[in-house]
Amino acid sequence: MGELDGRTALVTGASRGIGRAVALRLAAEGALVAVHYGGNEAAAAATVGRIVEAGGRAFTVRALFGGSGAVDRLFEGLGAGLKEHRADGLDILVNNAGIHSATSIGQLTEEEFTRVLAINVSTPVFVVQRALPLLRDGGRIVNMGSAATRIANPQQIGYTVSKAALAALGPSLANELGQRGITVNTVEPGVVLTDMIGAYADVPEAVAALESITALGRMGLPEDVADVVGFLAGPRGRWITGQTIDVSGGTYLGPPTAG
């Protein structure tokens, strides 16, 4: 028996990276997982395949965020998938989908900034809005923030602003939805070994530099973050709400100490 037997979960951006690890984690605990993806159908199908091979249940839902009608399409697909699996309602929502922006203030365009805010802030807001009629009392909402919000990186202006806004959303939602027993928390990963790191993962000097800024001395893995999301989504996370939880391995705590 898993902690999430009989529960349903929607994980956005679940075809790869942290989202995939979260989907696998929730499914391993017994949840029926809706694996959202934007464009990479094969990767999303691979996520579902891994879940099914392990004895779990999952289905894909496509919606390309950032455009008109994307949230509507997400919930149309979710409804169809739940019906196919003879399920209804939603217990867990993980707003993981997002895009990165590595641009300084001098180079940032209005178009890029608007797109980052649309996908990283507006989309989660309206996904929550649409999910509320489906979300059962006692449900869980987990938003994926970033430790970048407390690091002064001039090359991440748009991204940092978007993730700070998402973190600010959490307490307000938690206060409003607490009467229904719904918890809302934000998880903030640091440097995680996903394809967002890109070519840096193949450069030893870059890897060493990234590892040196964490107290635990390594880059995070998607599973490190997924385990925290799984805890918050399960019964043991019932008394935690309105919180921003750093899951960065101690990024930028200070200069390393001699051991």
Short mmCIF file of N, CA and C in Angstrom, two decimals, residues 15 17 25 50 55 62 84 91 120 131 135 157 170 201 233:
data_model
loop_
_atom_site.label_atom_id
_atom_site.label_comp_id
_atom_site.label_asym_id
_atom_site.label_seq_id
_atom_site.Cartn_x
_atom_site.Cartn_y
_atom_site.Cartn_z
N SER A 15 7.64 15.68 -18.55
CA SER A 15 8.25 14.79 -19.53
C SER A 15 9.73 14.57 -19.29
N GLY A 17 13.44 15.82 -16.58
CA GLY A 17 14.01 16.54 -15.45
C GLY A 17 13.28 16.36 -14.14
N ARG A 25 7.86 9.63 -8.65
CA ARG A 25 7.77 9.52 -7.18
C ARG A 25 6.32 9.39 -6.73
N ARG A 50 7.72 4.32 -18.04
CA ARG A 50 8.46 3.94 -16.83
C ARG A 50 7.52 3.71 -15.66
N GLY A 55 4.52 -0.73 -12.41
CA GLY A 55 3.25 -1.12 -11.80
C GLY A 55 2.33 0.03 -11.47
N ARG A 62 -1.31 16.97 -23.21
CA ARG A 62 -0.54 17.96 -23.95
C ARG A 62 -1.18 19.34 -23.89
N GLU A 84 -11.01 8.14 -18.79
CA GLU A 84 -10.51 6.88 -19.35
C GLU A 84 -10.04 5.93 -18.25
N ASP A 91 -6.31 15.44 -6.47
CA ASP A 91 -5.82 15.53 -5.09
C ASP A 91 -4.52 16.31 -4.99
N ASN A 120 5.93 31.21 -16.43
CA ASN A 120 6.38 30.91 -15.07
C ASN A 120 5.46 31.45 -13.97
N ALA A 131 -8.07 24.39 -11.52
CA ALA A 131 -8.02 23.14 -10.77
C ALA A 131 -8.92 23.14 -9.54
N LEU A 135 -10.17 20.04 -7.33
CA LEU A 135 -9.30 19.70 -6.21
C LEU A 135 -10.12 19.39 -4.97
N ILE A 157 17.73 38.08 -14.74
CA ILE A 157 16.76 39.08 -14.28
C ILE A 157 15.32 38.59 -14.45
N GLY A 170 2.31 31.66 -3.08
CA GLY A 170 2.03 30.54 -2.18
C GLY A 170 1.31 30.89 -0.89
N ALA A 201 27.25 20.64 -17.96
CA ALA A 201 27.42 19.35 -17.27
C ALA A 201 28.58 18.55 -17.84
N ALA A 233 3.28 16.22 -0.69
CA ALA A 233 2.05 15.74 -1.32
C ALA A 233 1.37 14.63 -0.53
#
